[in-house]
């Protein structure tokens, strides 16, 4: 879609050259592609509005074309919302090396000026140098390919097509045992002084990822890490942790390598905090379990009461108990009461109302309802089957 828009714009530009007999400096061309990352709305307003979008285009065109005109001539082409390309037609007496240097100078000065005076942050990509009008199409292909490396270089960068040609597939993979040992050691060892960012840098180093890696290598690194994090998450029982659930989507949505690394770092930090908290609260959950076993006959027993008894948030206690015991406090309490009622049904002739009260239920109707849901039959039927 973006490629078609650029190509249509450039076809129109070529027509303009021919129809209006624009005198070109030479038959040598290059392209600077620019994407507006951010705008200071206090200066330019909401650039999503058409009028402000036109003002934005006017500012960029004037700045870039003015800087081009110092040695060459430039023609700004709007590509899409917040996307522009400047076709540079070079003067005839310069060589390719100086032309490339001039392109870099133009975009560096433009970026600095736009940022300082208008709060406009741009990411740019630069093509190689090509001859004749058909070379514009080749240059356009190069800037679009180079711009994909925004993921690796980051926002606000200037990406040269020549530089990405040197990128290589440098992903070597990571040994399962080493990676998981490194992650689990950080998560479980509270005395570990390294922070999550250093752990991620070590994993990146083990994978062979560097500034010279291709996007294909980065993609392998990304998906490999997602698999490793998933394994570790399940090993420590943190599959329901919000950060774990959101990791896959946030990593895929990351616009740059730094943002992707931050997703892993935040999740790793959350996993460590979860594990440390769960270890601290393991004894507490055991105490809660014992308390429930000793007090299940109290019909007033509830999560709120437990929170008051153990001086802790009842919501937090409930969440930790479920994570530690794989059963909610309410279900565990019902199980204790049903097990006690079953024993009384099997061995006594007490009335259902008496059994209900003795087992901790508020009424016989509640007891019958809960019992049938748990066992599939009524208490009376259960008694008949067991006392035959």
PDB file of C-alpha atoms in Angstrom, residues 75-334:
ATOM      1  CA  UNK A  75      11.258  18.078  -4.817  1.00  0.00           C
ATOM      2  CA  UNK A  76       9.166  17.031  -1.817  1.00  0.00           C
ATOM      3  CA  UNK A  77       6.536  14.348  -2.466  1.00  0.00           C
ATOM      4  CA  UNK A  78       3.801  13.609   0.136  1.00  0.00           C
ATOM      5  CA  UNK A  79       3.537   9.831   0.368  1.00  0.00           C
ATOM      6  CA  UNK A  80       0.972   9.230   3.104  1.00  0.00           C
ATOM      7  CA  UNK A  81      -0.083  10.819   6.385  1.00  0.00           C
ATOM      8  CA  UNK A  82       3.123  11.957   8.121  1.00  0.00           C
ATOM      9  CA  UNK A  83       5.244  10.406   5.362  1.00  0.00           C
ATOM     10  CA  UNK A  84       7.250  12.349   2.797  1.00  0.00           C
ATOM     11  CA  UNK A  85       9.968  11.707   0.259  1.00  0.00           C
ATOM     12  CA  UNK A  86      12.361  14.239  -1.184  1.00  0.00           C
ATOM     13  CA  UNK A  87      13.697  13.546  -4.676  1.00  0.00           C
ATOM     14  CA  UNK A  88      17.131  15.116  -4.957  1.00  0.00           C
ATOM     15  CA  UNK A  89      18.474  15.997  -8.384  1.00  0.00           C
ATOM     16  CA  UNK A  90      22.215  16.468  -8.037  1.00  0.00           C
ATOM     17  CA  UNK A  91      24.344  19.101  -9.714  1.00  0.00           C
ATOM     18  CA  UNK A  92      26.398  17.758 -12.592  1.00  0.00           C
ATOM     19  CA  UNK A  93      29.879  18.394 -11.251  1.00  0.00           C
ATOM     20  CA  UNK A  94      29.734  16.252  -8.079  1.00  0.00           C
ATOM     21  CA  UNK A  95      30.796  12.643  -7.602  1.00  0.00           C
ATOM     22  CA  UNK A  96      28.757   9.902  -5.910  1.00  0.00           C
ATOM     23  CA  UNK A  97      30.756  10.065  -2.663  1.00  0.00           C
ATOM     24  CA  UNK A  98      30.094  13.791  -2.229  1.00  0.00           C
ATOM     25  CA  UNK A  99      26.464  13.344  -3.310  1.00  0.00           C
ATOM     26  CA  UNK A 100      25.918  10.808  -0.534  1.00  0.00           C
ATOM     27  CA  UNK A 101      27.603  13.121   1.939  1.00  0.00           C
ATOM     28  CA  UNK A 102      25.367  15.980   0.780  1.00  0.00           C
ATOM     29  CA  UNK A 103      22.222  13.833   1.256  1.00  0.00           C
ATOM     30  CA  UNK A 104      23.276  12.992   4.803  1.00  0.00           C
ATOM     31  CA  UNK A 105      24.050  16.638   5.505  1.00  0.00           C
ATOM     32  CA  UNK A 106      20.624  17.716   4.248  1.00  0.00           C
ATOM     33  CA  UNK A 107      18.699  15.280   6.418  1.00  0.00           C
ATOM     34  CA  UNK A 108      20.839  15.873   9.519  1.00  0.00           C
ATOM     35  CA  UNK A 109      20.400  19.629   9.277  1.00  0.00           C
ATOM     36  CA  UNK A 110      16.698  19.249   8.460  1.00  0.00           C
ATOM     37  CA  UNK A 111      16.108  16.936  11.395  1.00  0.00           C
ATOM     38  CA  UNK A 112      17.927  19.233  13.803  1.00  0.00           C
ATOM     39  CA  UNK A 113      16.122  22.356  12.552  1.00  0.00           C
ATOM     40  CA  UNK A 114      12.663  20.768  12.561  1.00  0.00           C
ATOM     41  CA  UNK A 115      13.166  19.426  16.056  1.00  0.00           C
ATOM     42  CA  UNK A 116      14.563  22.641  17.512  1.00  0.00           C
ATOM     43  CA  UNK A 117      12.114  25.099  15.972  1.00  0.00           C
ATOM     44  CA  UNK A 118       8.887  23.069  15.569  1.00  0.00           C
ATOM     45  CA  UNK A 119       9.212  20.046  17.850  1.00  0.00           C
ATOM     46  CA  UNK A 120       9.021  17.702  14.843  1.00  0.00           C
ATOM     47  CA  UNK A 121      10.835  14.368  15.288  1.00  0.00           C
ATOM     48  CA  UNK A 122      11.520  12.408  12.118  1.00  0.00           C
ATOM     49  CA  UNK A 123      13.030   9.068  11.199  1.00  0.00           C
ATOM     50  CA  UNK A 124      14.665   9.042   7.776  1.00  0.00           C
ATOM     51  CA  UNK A 125      16.103   6.593   5.259  1.00  0.00           C
ATOM     52  CA  UNK A 126      18.420   7.418   2.358  1.00  0.00           C
ATOM     53  CA  UNK A 127      18.773   5.683  -1.006  1.00  0.00           C
ATOM     54  CA  UNK A 128      21.853   5.187  -3.098  1.00  0.00           C
ATOM     55  CA  UNK A 129      22.613   7.346  -6.145  1.00  0.00           C
ATOM     56  CA  UNK A 130      20.927   6.434  -9.459  1.00  0.00           C
ATOM     57  CA  UNK A 131      20.936   7.739 -12.984  1.00  0.00           C
ATOM     58  CA  UNK A 132      18.058   8.784 -15.245  1.00  0.00           C
ATOM     59  CA  UNK A 133      14.396   9.115 -14.302  1.00  0.00           C
ATOM     60  CA  UNK A 134      13.801   5.322 -14.056  1.00  0.00           C
ATOM     61  CA  UNK A 135      16.450   5.360 -11.320  1.00  0.00           C
ATOM     62  CA  UNK A 136      13.942   7.159  -9.093  1.00  0.00           C
ATOM     63  CA  UNK A 137      11.946   3.935  -8.883  1.00  0.00           C
ATOM     64  CA  UNK A 138      15.045   2.018  -7.810  1.00  0.00           C
ATOM     65  CA  UNK A 139      15.826   4.689  -5.229  1.00  0.00           C
ATOM     66  CA  UNK A 140      12.290   4.458  -3.862  1.00  0.00           C
ATOM     67  CA  UNK A 141      12.668   0.692  -3.400  1.00  0.00           C
ATOM     68  CA  UNK A 142      15.873   1.275  -1.485  1.00  0.00           C
ATOM     69  CA  UNK A 143      14.450   3.845   0.953  1.00  0.00           C
ATOM     70  CA  UNK A 144      11.426   1.681   1.742  1.00  0.00           C
ATOM     71  CA  UNK A 145      13.670  -1.325   2.392  1.00  0.00           C
ATOM     72  CA  UNK A 146      16.036   0.757   4.497  1.00  0.00           C
ATOM     73  CA  UNK A 147      13.152   2.207   6.511  1.00  0.00           C
ATOM     74  CA  UNK A 148      12.139  -1.254   7.740  1.00  0.00           C
ATOM     75  CA  UNK A 149      15.357  -1.132   9.773  1.00  0.00           C
ATOM     76  CA  UNK A 150      13.746   1.543  11.913  1.00  0.00           C
ATOM     77  CA  UNK A 151      12.967  -1.460  14.147  1.00  0.00           C
ATOM     78  CA  UNK A 152      16.685  -1.974  14.763  1.00  0.00           C
ATOM     79  CA  UNK A 153      17.961   1.615  14.596  1.00  0.00           C
ATOM     80  CA  UNK A 154      15.084   3.167  16.559  1.00  0.00           C
ATOM     81  CA  UNK A 155      12.945   6.260  16.199  1.00  0.00           C
ATOM     82  CA  UNK A 156      14.662   9.477  15.184  1.00  0.00           C
ATOM     83  CA  UNK A 157      17.468   7.656  13.378  1.00  0.00           C
ATOM     84  CA  UNK A 158      18.889   8.183   9.889  1.00  0.00           C
ATOM     85  CA  UNK A 159      19.204   4.904   8.003  1.00  0.00           C
ATOM     86  CA  UNK A 160      21.400   4.529   4.929  1.00  0.00           C
ATOM     87  CA  UNK A 161      20.553   1.890   2.354  1.00  0.00           C
ATOM     88  CA  UNK A 162      24.283   1.261   1.942  1.00  0.00           C
ATOM     89  CA  UNK A 163      24.536   0.369   5.632  1.00  0.00           C
ATOM     90  CA  UNK A 164      21.759  -2.211   5.667  1.00  0.00           C
ATOM     91  CA  UNK A 165      23.407  -3.996   2.749  1.00  0.00           C
ATOM     92  CA  UNK A 166      26.138  -4.956   5.189  1.00  0.00           C
ATOM     93  CA  UNK A 167      23.717  -6.586   7.653  1.00  0.00           C
ATOM     94  CA  UNK A 168      24.058 -10.334   8.004  1.00  0.00           C
ATOM     95  CA  UNK A 169      22.108 -13.233   9.497  1.00  0.00           C
ATOM     96  CA  UNK A 170      24.035 -13.512  12.745  1.00  0.00           C
ATOM     97  CA  UNK A 171      21.564 -15.433  14.951  1.00  0.00           C
ATOM     98  CA  UNK A 172      23.324 -18.474  16.438  1.00  0.00           C
ATOM     99  CA  UNK A 173      20.555 -19.661  18.735  1.00  0.00           C
ATOM    100  CA  UNK A 174      20.710 -20.299  22.453  1.00  0.00           C
ATOM    101  CA  UNK A 175      21.183 -23.570  24.302  1.00  0.00           C
ATOM    102  CA  UNK A 176      18.004 -24.482  26.161  1.00  0.00           C
ATOM    103  CA  UNK A 177      19.667 -25.350  29.460  1.00  0.00           C
ATOM    104  CA  UNK A 178      21.824 -22.221  29.551  1.00  0.00           C
ATOM    105  CA  UNK A 179      18.984 -19.830  28.773  1.00  0.00           C
ATOM    106  CA  UNK A 180      16.501 -21.300  31.197  1.00  0.00           C
ATOM    107  CA  UNK A 181      19.166 -21.615  33.885  1.00  0.00           C
ATOM    108  CA  UNK A 182      20.044 -17.935  33.435  1.00  0.00           C
ATOM    109  CA  UNK A 183      16.402 -16.834  33.592  1.00  0.00           C
ATOM    110  CA  UNK A 184      15.473 -19.060  36.533  1.00  0.00           C
ATOM    111  CA  UNK A 185      18.603 -18.088  38.456  1.00  0.00           C
ATOM    112  CA  UNK A 186      17.666 -14.430  38.156  1.00  0.00           C
ATOM    113  CA  UNK A 187      14.023 -15.103  39.094  1.00  0.00           C
ATOM    114  CA  UNK A 188      14.670 -17.392  42.047  1.00  0.00           C
ATOM    115  CA  UNK A 189      17.882 -16.003  43.527  1.00  0.00           C
ATOM    116  CA  UNK A 190      16.940 -12.991  45.630  1.00  0.00           C
ATOM    117  CA  UNK A 191      20.623 -12.271  46.238  1.00  0.00           C
ATOM    118  CA  UNK A 192      21.319 -11.822  42.508  1.00  0.00           C
ATOM    119  CA  UNK A 193      22.505  -8.241  42.100  1.00  0.00           C
ATOM    120  CA  UNK A 194      22.124  -8.093  38.307  1.00  0.00           C
ATOM    121  CA  UNK A 195      19.125  -6.243  36.952  1.00  0.00           C
ATOM    122  CA  UNK A 196      16.839  -7.586  34.245  1.00  0.00           C
ATOM    123  CA  UNK A 197      18.409  -5.368  31.569  1.00  0.00           C
ATOM    124  CA  UNK A 198      21.818  -6.999  32.078  1.00  0.00           C
ATOM    125  CA  UNK A 199      20.236 -10.440  31.832  1.00  0.00           C
ATOM    126  CA  UNK A 200      18.655  -9.494  28.507  1.00  0.00           C
ATOM    127  CA  UNK A 201      21.966  -8.113  27.232  1.00  0.00           C
ATOM    128  CA  UNK A 202      23.608 -11.416  28.108  1.00  0.00           C
ATOM    129  CA  UNK A 203      20.912 -13.360  26.268  1.00  0.00           C
ATOM    130  CA  UNK A 204      21.343 -11.107  23.246  1.00  0.00           C
ATOM    131  CA  UNK A 205      25.081 -11.713  23.324  1.00  0.00           C
ATOM    132  CA  UNK A 206      24.596 -15.495  23.559  1.00  0.00           C
ATOM    133  CA  UNK A 207      22.317 -15.327  20.522  1.00  0.00           C
ATOM    134  CA  UNK A 208      24.934 -13.598  18.395  1.00  0.00           C
ATOM    135  CA  UNK A 209      22.695 -10.556  17.948  1.00  0.00           C
ATOM    136  CA  UNK A 210      24.609  -7.345  17.294  1.00  0.00           C
ATOM    137  CA  UNK A 211      24.219  -3.990  15.585  1.00  0.00           C
ATOM    138  CA  UNK A 212      25.170  -5.782  12.363  1.00  0.00           C
ATOM    139  CA  UNK A 213      22.310  -8.305  12.557  1.00  0.00           C
ATOM    140  CA  UNK A 214      19.662  -8.463   9.849  1.00  0.00           C
ATOM    141  CA  UNK A 215      15.942  -8.146  10.565  1.00  0.00           C
ATOM    142  CA  UNK A 216      15.581 -11.869   9.856  1.00  0.00           C
ATOM    143  CA  UNK A 217      18.058 -12.597  12.663  1.00  0.00           C
ATOM    144  CA  UNK A 218      16.193 -10.256  15.005  1.00  0.00           C
ATOM    145  CA  UNK A 219      12.926 -12.046  14.209  1.00  0.00           C
ATOM    146  CA  UNK A 220      14.474 -15.419  15.128  1.00  0.00           C
ATOM    147  CA  UNK A 221      15.777 -13.941  18.366  1.00  0.00           C
ATOM    148  CA  UNK A 222      12.339 -12.521  19.190  1.00  0.00           C
ATOM    149  CA  UNK A 223      10.403 -15.760  18.685  1.00  0.00           C
ATOM    150  CA  UNK A 224      13.064 -17.853  20.398  1.00  0.00           C
ATOM    151  CA  UNK A 225      12.838 -15.639  23.484  1.00  0.00           C
ATOM    152  CA  UNK A 226       9.039 -15.858  23.528  1.00  0.00           C
ATOM    153  CA  UNK A 227       9.302 -19.657  23.686  1.00  0.00           C
ATOM    154  CA  UNK A 228      11.906 -19.543  26.498  1.00  0.00           C
ATOM    155  CA  UNK A 229       9.873 -17.078  28.556  1.00  0.00           C
ATOM    156  CA  UNK A 230       6.769 -19.230  28.131  1.00  0.00           C
ATOM    157  CA  UNK A 231       8.605 -22.298  29.470  1.00  0.00           C
ATOM    158  CA  UNK A 232       9.994 -20.451  32.475  1.00  0.00           C
ATOM    159  CA  UNK A 233       6.622 -18.851  33.221  1.00  0.00           C
ATOM    160  CA  UNK A 234       4.950 -22.257  33.424  1.00  0.00           C
ATOM    161  CA  UNK A 235       7.792 -23.701  35.497  1.00  0.00           C
ATOM    162  CA  UNK A 236       7.225 -21.170  38.269  1.00  0.00           C
ATOM    163  CA  UNK A 237       3.428 -21.320  37.973  1.00  0.00           C
ATOM    164  CA  UNK A 238       3.001 -17.729  36.790  1.00  0.00           C
ATOM    165  CA  UNK A 239       0.992 -18.397  33.629  1.00  0.00           C
ATOM    166  CA  UNK A 240      -1.881 -16.225  34.898  1.00  0.00           C
ATOM    167  CA  UNK A 241       0.331 -13.271  35.737  1.00  0.00           C
ATOM    168  CA  UNK A 242      -0.958 -10.250  33.726  1.00  0.00           C
ATOM    169  CA  UNK A 243       2.535  -9.446  32.427  1.00  0.00           C
ATOM    170  CA  UNK A 244       2.942 -13.038  31.201  1.00  0.00           C
ATOM    171  CA  UNK A 245      -0.405 -13.015  29.425  1.00  0.00           C
ATOM    172  CA  UNK A 246       0.389  -9.732  27.687  1.00  0.00           C
ATOM    173  CA  UNK A 247       3.992 -10.536  26.701  1.00  0.00           C
ATOM    174  CA  UNK A 248       3.335 -12.115  23.296  1.00  0.00           C
ATOM    175  CA  UNK A 249       1.055  -9.321  22.103  1.00  0.00           C
ATOM    176  CA  UNK A 250       3.285  -6.521  23.427  1.00  0.00           C
ATOM    177  CA  UNK A 251       6.420  -7.987  21.828  1.00  0.00           C
ATOM    178  CA  UNK A 252       4.715  -8.335  18.454  1.00  0.00           C
ATOM    179  CA  UNK A 253       3.382  -4.787  18.723  1.00  0.00           C
ATOM    180  CA  UNK A 254       6.795  -3.295  19.592  1.00  0.00           C
ATOM    181  CA  UNK A 255       7.891  -0.744  17.002  1.00  0.00           C
ATOM    182  CA  UNK A 256      11.602  -0.885  17.759  1.00  0.00           C
ATOM    183  CA  UNK A 257      14.164  -3.337  19.115  1.00  0.00           C
ATOM    184  CA  UNK A 258      14.488  -1.252  22.296  1.00  0.00           C
ATOM    185  CA  UNK A 259      10.729  -1.400  22.876  1.00  0.00           C
ATOM    186  CA  UNK A 260      10.801  -5.166  22.332  1.00  0.00           C
ATOM    187  CA  UNK A 261      13.649  -5.590  24.844  1.00  0.00           C
ATOM    188  CA  UNK A 262      11.741  -3.460  27.345  1.00  0.00           C
ATOM    189  CA  UNK A 263       8.751  -5.833  27.041  1.00  0.00           C
ATOM    190  CA  UNK A 264      10.965  -8.779  28.001  1.00  0.00           C
ATOM    191  CA  UNK A 265      12.685  -6.790  30.762  1.00  0.00           C
ATOM    192  CA  UNK A 266       9.374  -5.728  32.335  1.00  0.00           C
ATOM    193  CA  UNK A 267       8.052  -9.284  32.215  1.00  0.00           C
ATOM    194  CA  UNK A 268      11.252 -10.731  33.666  1.00  0.00           C
ATOM    195  CA  UNK A 269      11.118  -8.218  36.513  1.00  0.00           C
ATOM    196  CA  UNK A 270       7.450  -9.085  37.161  1.00  0.00           C
ATOM    197  CA  UNK A 271       8.224 -12.828  37.155  1.00  0.00           C
ATOM    198  CA  UNK A 272      10.960 -12.319  39.718  1.00  0.00           C
ATOM    199  CA  UNK A 273       8.699 -10.230  41.938  1.00  0.00           C
ATOM    200  CA  UNK A 274       5.932 -12.813  41.636  1.00  0.00           C
ATOM    201  CA  UNK A 275       8.256 -15.680  42.571  1.00  0.00           C
ATOM    202  CA  UNK A 276       9.767 -13.828  45.523  1.00  0.00           C
ATOM    203  CA  UNK A 277       6.302 -12.856  46.787  1.00  0.00           C
ATOM    204  CA  UNK A 278       4.991 -16.386  46.358  1.00  0.00           C
ATOM    205  CA  UNK A 279       7.872 -17.787  48.389  1.00  0.00           C
ATOM    206  CA  UNK A 280       7.278 -15.280  51.159  1.00  0.00           C
ATOM    207  CA  UNK A 281       3.587 -16.108  51.187  1.00  0.00           C
ATOM    208  CA  UNK A 282       3.874 -19.881  50.931  1.00  0.00           C
ATOM    209  CA  UNK A 283       3.996 -20.260  54.718  1.00  0.00           C
ATOM    210  CA  UNK A 284       1.132 -17.796  55.041  1.00  0.00           C
ATOM    211  CA  UNK A 285      -1.035 -19.862  52.677  1.00  0.00           C
ATOM    212  CA  UNK A 286      -0.230 -22.966  54.707  1.00  0.00           C
ATOM    213  CA  UNK A 287      -1.367 -21.105  57.808  1.00  0.00           C
ATOM    214  CA  UNK A 288      -4.581 -20.091  56.072  1.00  0.00           C
ATOM    215  CA  UNK A 289      -5.185 -23.707  55.048  1.00  0.00           C
ATOM    216  CA  UNK A 290      -4.747 -24.879  58.634  1.00  0.00           C
ATOM    217  CA  UNK A 291      -7.044 -22.113  59.893  1.00  0.00           C
ATOM    218  CA  UNK A 292      -9.743 -23.163  57.427  1.00  0.00           C
ATOM    219  CA  UNK A 293      -9.500 -26.790  58.487  1.00  0.00           C
ATOM    220  CA  UNK A 294      -9.904 -25.792  62.119  1.00  0.00           C
ATOM    221  CA  UNK A 295     -12.685 -23.236  61.603  1.00  0.00           C
ATOM    222  CA  UNK A 296     -14.724 -24.414  58.605  1.00  0.00           C
ATOM    223  CA  UNK A 297     -17.747 -25.005  60.867  1.00  0.00           C
ATOM    224  CA  UNK A 298     -18.042 -21.261  61.425  1.00  0.00           C
ATOM    225  CA  UNK A 299     -20.747 -20.117  58.962  1.00  0.00           C
ATOM    226  CA  UNK A 300     -19.433 -16.520  59.144  1.00  0.00           C
ATOM    227  CA  UNK A 301     -16.016 -17.521  57.786  1.00  0.00           C
ATOM    228  CA  UNK A 302     -15.153 -15.520  54.632  1.00  0.00           C
ATOM    229  CA  UNK A 303     -12.266 -14.028  52.662  1.00  0.00           C
ATOM    230  CA  UNK A 304     -12.793 -10.701  54.414  1.00  0.00           C
ATOM    231  CA  UNK A 305     -12.610 -12.382  57.825  1.00  0.00           C
ATOM    232  CA  UNK A 306      -9.413 -14.187  56.816  1.00  0.00           C
ATOM    233  CA  UNK A 307      -7.876 -10.899  55.722  1.00  0.00           C
ATOM    234  CA  UNK A 308      -8.639  -9.439  59.137  1.00  0.00           C
ATOM    235  CA  UNK A 309      -7.279 -12.501  60.968  1.00  0.00           C
ATOM    236  CA  UNK A 310      -3.989 -12.499  59.034  1.00  0.00           C
ATOM    237  CA  UNK A 311      -3.739  -8.692  58.695  1.00  0.00           C
ATOM    238  CA  UNK A 312      -3.523  -8.701  54.919  1.00  0.00           C
ATOM    239  CA  UNK A 313      -5.657  -7.578  51.988  1.00  0.00           C
ATOM    240  CA  UNK A 314      -8.336 -10.236  51.483  1.00  0.00           C
ATOM    241  CA  UNK A 315      -8.129  -9.805  47.702  1.00  0.00           C
ATOM    242  CA  UNK A 316      -4.348 -10.311  47.716  1.00  0.00           C
ATOM    243  CA  UNK A 317      -4.661 -13.286  50.087  1.00  0.00           C
ATOM    244  CA  UNK A 318      -7.312 -14.854  47.857  1.00  0.00           C
ATOM    245  CA  UNK A 319      -5.115 -14.437  44.773  1.00  0.00           C
ATOM    246  CA  UNK A 320      -2.022 -15.877  46.463  1.00  0.00           C
ATOM    247  CA  UNK A 321      -3.953 -18.846  47.890  1.00  0.00           C
ATOM    248  CA  UNK A 322      -5.284 -19.705  44.430  1.00  0.00           C
ATOM    249  CA  UNK A 323      -1.797 -19.496  42.913  1.00  0.00           C
ATOM    250  CA  UNK A 324      -0.219 -21.589  45.677  1.00  0.00           C
ATOM    251  CA  UNK A 325      -2.929 -24.193  46.195  1.00  0.00           C
ATOM    252  CA  UNK A 326      -4.535 -24.279  42.730  1.00  0.00           C
ATOM    253  CA  UNK A 327      -7.948 -23.867  44.360  1.00  0.00           C
ATOM    254  CA  UNK A 328      -9.836 -20.818  45.558  1.00  0.00           C
ATOM    255  CA  UNK A 329     -10.451 -20.237  49.254  1.00  0.00           C
ATOM    256  CA  UNK A 330     -14.221 -20.521  48.715  1.00  0.00           C
ATOM    257  CA  UNK A 331     -13.941 -23.861  46.883  1.00  0.00           C
ATOM    258  CA  UNK A 332     -11.524 -25.216  49.493  1.00  0.00           C
ATOM    259  CA  UNK A 333     -13.921 -24.192  52.255  1.00  0.00           C
ATOM    260  CA  UNK A 334     -16.869 -25.833  50.503  1.00  0.00           C
TER     261      UNK A 334
END
